[in-house]
CSV table of C-alpha atoms in Angstrom, one decimal:
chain,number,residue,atom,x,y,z
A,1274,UNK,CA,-15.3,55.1,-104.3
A,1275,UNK,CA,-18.3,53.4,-102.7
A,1276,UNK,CA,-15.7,50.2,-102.1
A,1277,UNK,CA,-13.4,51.9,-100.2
A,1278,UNK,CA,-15.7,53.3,-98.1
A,1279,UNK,CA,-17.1,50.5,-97.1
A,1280,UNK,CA,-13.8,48.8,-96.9
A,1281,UNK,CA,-13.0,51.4,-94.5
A,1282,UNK,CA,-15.9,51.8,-92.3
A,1283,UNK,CA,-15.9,47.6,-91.9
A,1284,UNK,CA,-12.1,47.6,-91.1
A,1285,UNK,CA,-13.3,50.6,-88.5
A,1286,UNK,CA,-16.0,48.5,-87.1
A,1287,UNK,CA,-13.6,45.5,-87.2
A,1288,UNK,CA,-11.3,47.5,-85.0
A,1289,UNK,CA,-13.5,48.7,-82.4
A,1290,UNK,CA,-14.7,45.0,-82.4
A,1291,UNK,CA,-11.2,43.8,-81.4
A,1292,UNK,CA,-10.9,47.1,-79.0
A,1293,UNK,CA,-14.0,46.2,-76.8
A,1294,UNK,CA,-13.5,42.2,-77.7
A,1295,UNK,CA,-9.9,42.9,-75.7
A,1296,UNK,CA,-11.5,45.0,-72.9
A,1297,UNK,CA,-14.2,42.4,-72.6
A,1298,UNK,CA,-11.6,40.0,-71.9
A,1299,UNK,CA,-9.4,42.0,-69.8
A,1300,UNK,CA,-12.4,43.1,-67.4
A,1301,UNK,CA,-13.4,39.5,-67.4
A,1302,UNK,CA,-9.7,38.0,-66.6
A,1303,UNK,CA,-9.5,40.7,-63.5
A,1304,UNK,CA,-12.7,39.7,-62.3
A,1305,UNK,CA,-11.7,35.8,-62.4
A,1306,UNK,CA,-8.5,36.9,-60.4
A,1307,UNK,CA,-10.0,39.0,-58.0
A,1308,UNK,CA,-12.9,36.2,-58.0
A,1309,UNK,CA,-9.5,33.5,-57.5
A,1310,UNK,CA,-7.6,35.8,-54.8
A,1311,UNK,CA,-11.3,36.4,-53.1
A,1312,UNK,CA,-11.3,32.4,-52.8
A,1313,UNK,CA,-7.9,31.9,-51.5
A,1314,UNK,CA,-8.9,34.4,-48.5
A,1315,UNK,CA,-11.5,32.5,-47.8
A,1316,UNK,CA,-10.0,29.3,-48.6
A,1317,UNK,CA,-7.3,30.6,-45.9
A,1318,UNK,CA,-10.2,32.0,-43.1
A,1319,UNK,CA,-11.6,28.9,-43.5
A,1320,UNK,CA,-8.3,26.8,-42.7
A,1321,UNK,CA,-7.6,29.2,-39.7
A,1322,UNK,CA,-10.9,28.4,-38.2
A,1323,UNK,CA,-11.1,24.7,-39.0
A,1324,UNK,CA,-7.4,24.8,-37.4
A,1325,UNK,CA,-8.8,26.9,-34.2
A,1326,UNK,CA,-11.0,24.2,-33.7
A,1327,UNK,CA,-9.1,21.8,-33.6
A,1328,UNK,CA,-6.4,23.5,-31.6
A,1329,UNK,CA,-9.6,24.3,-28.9
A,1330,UNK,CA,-10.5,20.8,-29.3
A,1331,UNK,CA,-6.9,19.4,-28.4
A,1332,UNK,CA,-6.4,21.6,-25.3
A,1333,UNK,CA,-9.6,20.9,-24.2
A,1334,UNK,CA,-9.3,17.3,-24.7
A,1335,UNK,CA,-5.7,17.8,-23.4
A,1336,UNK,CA,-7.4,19.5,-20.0
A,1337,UNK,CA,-9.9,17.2,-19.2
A,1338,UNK,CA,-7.0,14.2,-19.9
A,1339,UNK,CA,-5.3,16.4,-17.3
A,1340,UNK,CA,-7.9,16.7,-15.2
A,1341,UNK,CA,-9.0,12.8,-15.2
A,1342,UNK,CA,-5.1,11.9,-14.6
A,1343,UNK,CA,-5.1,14.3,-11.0
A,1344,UNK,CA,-8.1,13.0,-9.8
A,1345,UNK,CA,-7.2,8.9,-11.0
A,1346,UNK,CA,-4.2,10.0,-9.1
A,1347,UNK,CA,-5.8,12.0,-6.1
A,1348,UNK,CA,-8.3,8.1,-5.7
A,1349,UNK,CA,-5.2,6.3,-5.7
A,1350,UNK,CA,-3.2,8.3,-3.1
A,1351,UNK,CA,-6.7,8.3,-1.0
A,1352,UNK,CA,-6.8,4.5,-1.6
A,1353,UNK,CA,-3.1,3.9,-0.6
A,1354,UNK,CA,-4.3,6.6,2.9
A,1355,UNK,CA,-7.4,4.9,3.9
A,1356,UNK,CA,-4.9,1.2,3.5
A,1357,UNK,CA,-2.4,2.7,5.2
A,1358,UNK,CA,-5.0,3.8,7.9
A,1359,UNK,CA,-6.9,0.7,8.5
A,1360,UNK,CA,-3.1,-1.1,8.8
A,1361,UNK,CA,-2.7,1.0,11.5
A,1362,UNK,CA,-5.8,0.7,13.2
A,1363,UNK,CA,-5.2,-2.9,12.9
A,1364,UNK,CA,-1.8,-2.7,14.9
A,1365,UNK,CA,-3.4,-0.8,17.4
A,1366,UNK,CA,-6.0,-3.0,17.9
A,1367,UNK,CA,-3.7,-6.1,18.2
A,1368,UNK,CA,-1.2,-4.1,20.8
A,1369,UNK,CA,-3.7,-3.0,22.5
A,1370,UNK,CA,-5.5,-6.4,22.9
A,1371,UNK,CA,-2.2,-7.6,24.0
A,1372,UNK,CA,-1.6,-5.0,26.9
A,1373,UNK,CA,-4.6,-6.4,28.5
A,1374,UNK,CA,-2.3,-9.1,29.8
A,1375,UNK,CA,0.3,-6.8,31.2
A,1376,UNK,CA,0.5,-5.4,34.6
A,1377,UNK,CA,0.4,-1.8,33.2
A,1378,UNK,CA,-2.6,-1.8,31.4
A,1379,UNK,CA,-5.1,-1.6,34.4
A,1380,UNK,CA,-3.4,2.3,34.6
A,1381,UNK,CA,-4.1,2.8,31.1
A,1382,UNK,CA,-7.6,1.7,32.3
A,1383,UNK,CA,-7.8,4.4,35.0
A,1384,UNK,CA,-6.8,6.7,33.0
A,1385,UNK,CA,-9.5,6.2,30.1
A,1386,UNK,CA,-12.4,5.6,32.7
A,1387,UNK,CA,-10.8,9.0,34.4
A,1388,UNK,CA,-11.2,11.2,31.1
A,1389,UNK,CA,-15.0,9.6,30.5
A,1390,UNK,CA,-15.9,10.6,34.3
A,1391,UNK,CA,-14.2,14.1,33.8
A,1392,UNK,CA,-16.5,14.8,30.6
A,1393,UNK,CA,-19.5,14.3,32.4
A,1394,UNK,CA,-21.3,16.0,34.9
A,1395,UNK,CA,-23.1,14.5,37.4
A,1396,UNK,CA,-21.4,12.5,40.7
A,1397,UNK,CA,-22.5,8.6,39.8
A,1398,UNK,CA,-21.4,6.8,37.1
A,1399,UNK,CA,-21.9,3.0,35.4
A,1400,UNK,CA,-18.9,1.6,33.9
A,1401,UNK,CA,-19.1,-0.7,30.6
A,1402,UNK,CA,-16.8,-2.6,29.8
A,1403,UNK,CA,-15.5,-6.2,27.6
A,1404,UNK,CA,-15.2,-9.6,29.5
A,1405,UNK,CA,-12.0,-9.4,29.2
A,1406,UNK,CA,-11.3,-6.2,30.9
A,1407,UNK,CA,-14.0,-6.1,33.6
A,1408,UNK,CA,-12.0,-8.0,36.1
A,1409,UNK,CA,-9.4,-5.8,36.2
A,1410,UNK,CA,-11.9,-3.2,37.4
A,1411,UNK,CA,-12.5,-4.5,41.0
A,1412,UNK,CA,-13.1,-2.6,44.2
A,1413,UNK,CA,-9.0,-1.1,44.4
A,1414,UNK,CA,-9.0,0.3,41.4
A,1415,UNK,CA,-12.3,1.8,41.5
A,1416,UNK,CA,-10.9,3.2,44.3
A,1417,UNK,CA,-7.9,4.6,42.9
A,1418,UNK,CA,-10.1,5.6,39.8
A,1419,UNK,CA,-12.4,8.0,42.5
A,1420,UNK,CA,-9.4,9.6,43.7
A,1421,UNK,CA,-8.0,10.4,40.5
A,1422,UNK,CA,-10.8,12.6,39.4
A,1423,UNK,CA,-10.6,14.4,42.9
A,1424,UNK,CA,-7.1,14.8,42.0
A,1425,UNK,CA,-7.9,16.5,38.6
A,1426,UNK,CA,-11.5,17.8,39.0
A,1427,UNK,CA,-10.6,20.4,42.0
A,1428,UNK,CA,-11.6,17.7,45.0
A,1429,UNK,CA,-14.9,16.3,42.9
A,1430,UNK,CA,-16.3,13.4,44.9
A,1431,UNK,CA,-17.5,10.4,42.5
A,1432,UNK,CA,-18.8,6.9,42.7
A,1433,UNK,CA,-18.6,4.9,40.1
A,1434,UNK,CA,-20.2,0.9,39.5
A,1435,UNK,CA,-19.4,-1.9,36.7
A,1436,UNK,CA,-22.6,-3.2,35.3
A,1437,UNK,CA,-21.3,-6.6,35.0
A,1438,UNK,CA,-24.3,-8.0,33.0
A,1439,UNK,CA,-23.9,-6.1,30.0
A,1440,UNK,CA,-20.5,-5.9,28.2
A,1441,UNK,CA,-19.6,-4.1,24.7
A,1442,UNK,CA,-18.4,-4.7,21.9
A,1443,UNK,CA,-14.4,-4.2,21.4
A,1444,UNK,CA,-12.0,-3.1,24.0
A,1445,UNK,CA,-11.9,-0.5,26.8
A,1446,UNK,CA,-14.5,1.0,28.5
A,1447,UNK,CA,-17.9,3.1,28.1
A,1448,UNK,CA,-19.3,5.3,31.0
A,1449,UNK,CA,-22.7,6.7,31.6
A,1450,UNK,CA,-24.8,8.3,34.1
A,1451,UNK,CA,-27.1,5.8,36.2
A,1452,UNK,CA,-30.4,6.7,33.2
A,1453,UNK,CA,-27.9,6.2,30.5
A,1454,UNK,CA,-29.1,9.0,29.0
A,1455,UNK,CA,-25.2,10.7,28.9
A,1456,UNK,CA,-22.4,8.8,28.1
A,1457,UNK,CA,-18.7,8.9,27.0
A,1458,UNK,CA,-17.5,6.2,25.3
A,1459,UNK,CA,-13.7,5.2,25.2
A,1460,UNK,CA,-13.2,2.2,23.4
A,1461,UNK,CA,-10.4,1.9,21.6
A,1462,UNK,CA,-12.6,2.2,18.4
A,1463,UNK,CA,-13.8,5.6,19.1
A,1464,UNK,CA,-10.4,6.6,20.2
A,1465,UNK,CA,-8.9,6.4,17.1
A,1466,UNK,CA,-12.0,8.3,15.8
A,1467,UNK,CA,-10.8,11.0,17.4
A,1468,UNK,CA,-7.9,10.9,16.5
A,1469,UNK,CA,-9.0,10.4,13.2
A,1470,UNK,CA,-7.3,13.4,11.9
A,1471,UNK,CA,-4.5,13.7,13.6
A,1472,UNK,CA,-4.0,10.2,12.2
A,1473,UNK,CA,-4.0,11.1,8.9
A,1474,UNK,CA,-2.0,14.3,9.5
A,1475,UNK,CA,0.7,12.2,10.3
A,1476,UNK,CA,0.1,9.7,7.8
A,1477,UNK,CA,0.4,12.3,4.9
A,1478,UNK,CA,3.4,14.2,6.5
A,1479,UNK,CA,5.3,10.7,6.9
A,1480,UNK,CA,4.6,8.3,4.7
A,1481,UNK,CA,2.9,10.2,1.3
A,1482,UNK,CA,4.3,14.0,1.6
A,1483,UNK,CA,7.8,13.2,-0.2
A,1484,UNK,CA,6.2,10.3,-2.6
């Protein structure tokens, strides 16, 4: 009687063994996959960041490729400008050193001493001017030159002089007041300054706005 007893209280014992062995084991294998699907998320956050990155990291790179490219290509259409510019002053600065010899040019002359005299106050003026242009501005046109700027300046009276010791540099002519305190200069150089960005206006609208 005692046997099967304890046969039957070990085969109980041998049973709730297997029951909580089984449990054990099931609690253990849900918590390894929840454990493996917990992983995987961050396994997948992980790959979504790293790929953010790197998307970031391409536009920006992609951006400031951009970016380098407009301005390589702003220098280069500046370059090709500023070329195209100096060509020009070049031309003009071979014409105009070619008019000298014409019978026209001495107007052109008057016209340029003129617009100095004009800008300036004052009633006596000293002409500067290159060797090659001072003899054109003898006693007739200086004349002519006077009566001019009564013409324009509402019946202004004007002398004007050629200092013929000192010449400048270039072509066309520079006028001052006797103290050469005030002047205007109109030499071809400073012209085109002026007209610097006029120049370049149409420059850009002709030659560069349809490239």
């Amino acid at each position: 009687m005692a046997d099967i007893q304890y046969s039957s209280l070990l085969a109980e014992i041998q049973e709730k063994a297997a029951q909580e062995a089984a449990q054990l084991s099931a609690q253990s294998e849900a918590r390894l996959k929840q454990k493996t699907a917990d992983l995987e998320s961050k396994k997948q956050q992980i790959l979504a960041k790293v790929q953010s990155e790197q998307e970031h990291q391409l536009s920006q790179l992609q951006r400031m490729l951009k970016s380098n490219l407009d301005m390589e290509k702003r220098r280069s259409h500046l370059k090709k400008q500023e070329s195209v510019l100096k060509e020009i002053q070049q031309r003009v600065h071979s014409v105009m050193q070619q008019k000298i010899k014409d019978k026209d040019y001495k107007e052109i002359l008057c016209g340029w001493v003129c617009e100095a005299v004009l800008a300036l106050p004052g009633d006596e003026f000293i002409i500067k001017t290159s060797p090659e242009e001072i003899g054109l501005l003898n006693a007739e046109m200086l004349k002519k030159i006077c009566q001019m700027v009564a013409d324009l300046g509402a019946g202004r009276t004007v002398s004007l002089s050629v200092n013929k010791r000192e010449h400048i540099l270039g072509q066309g002519v520079v006028v001052s007041l006797p103290d050469n305190k005030l002047l205007f200069s109109n030499t071809i150089q400073d012209r085109l300054a002026r007209y610097d960005s006029q120049i370049r206006t149409y420059i850009f609208e002709t030659v560069f706005k349809t490239v």
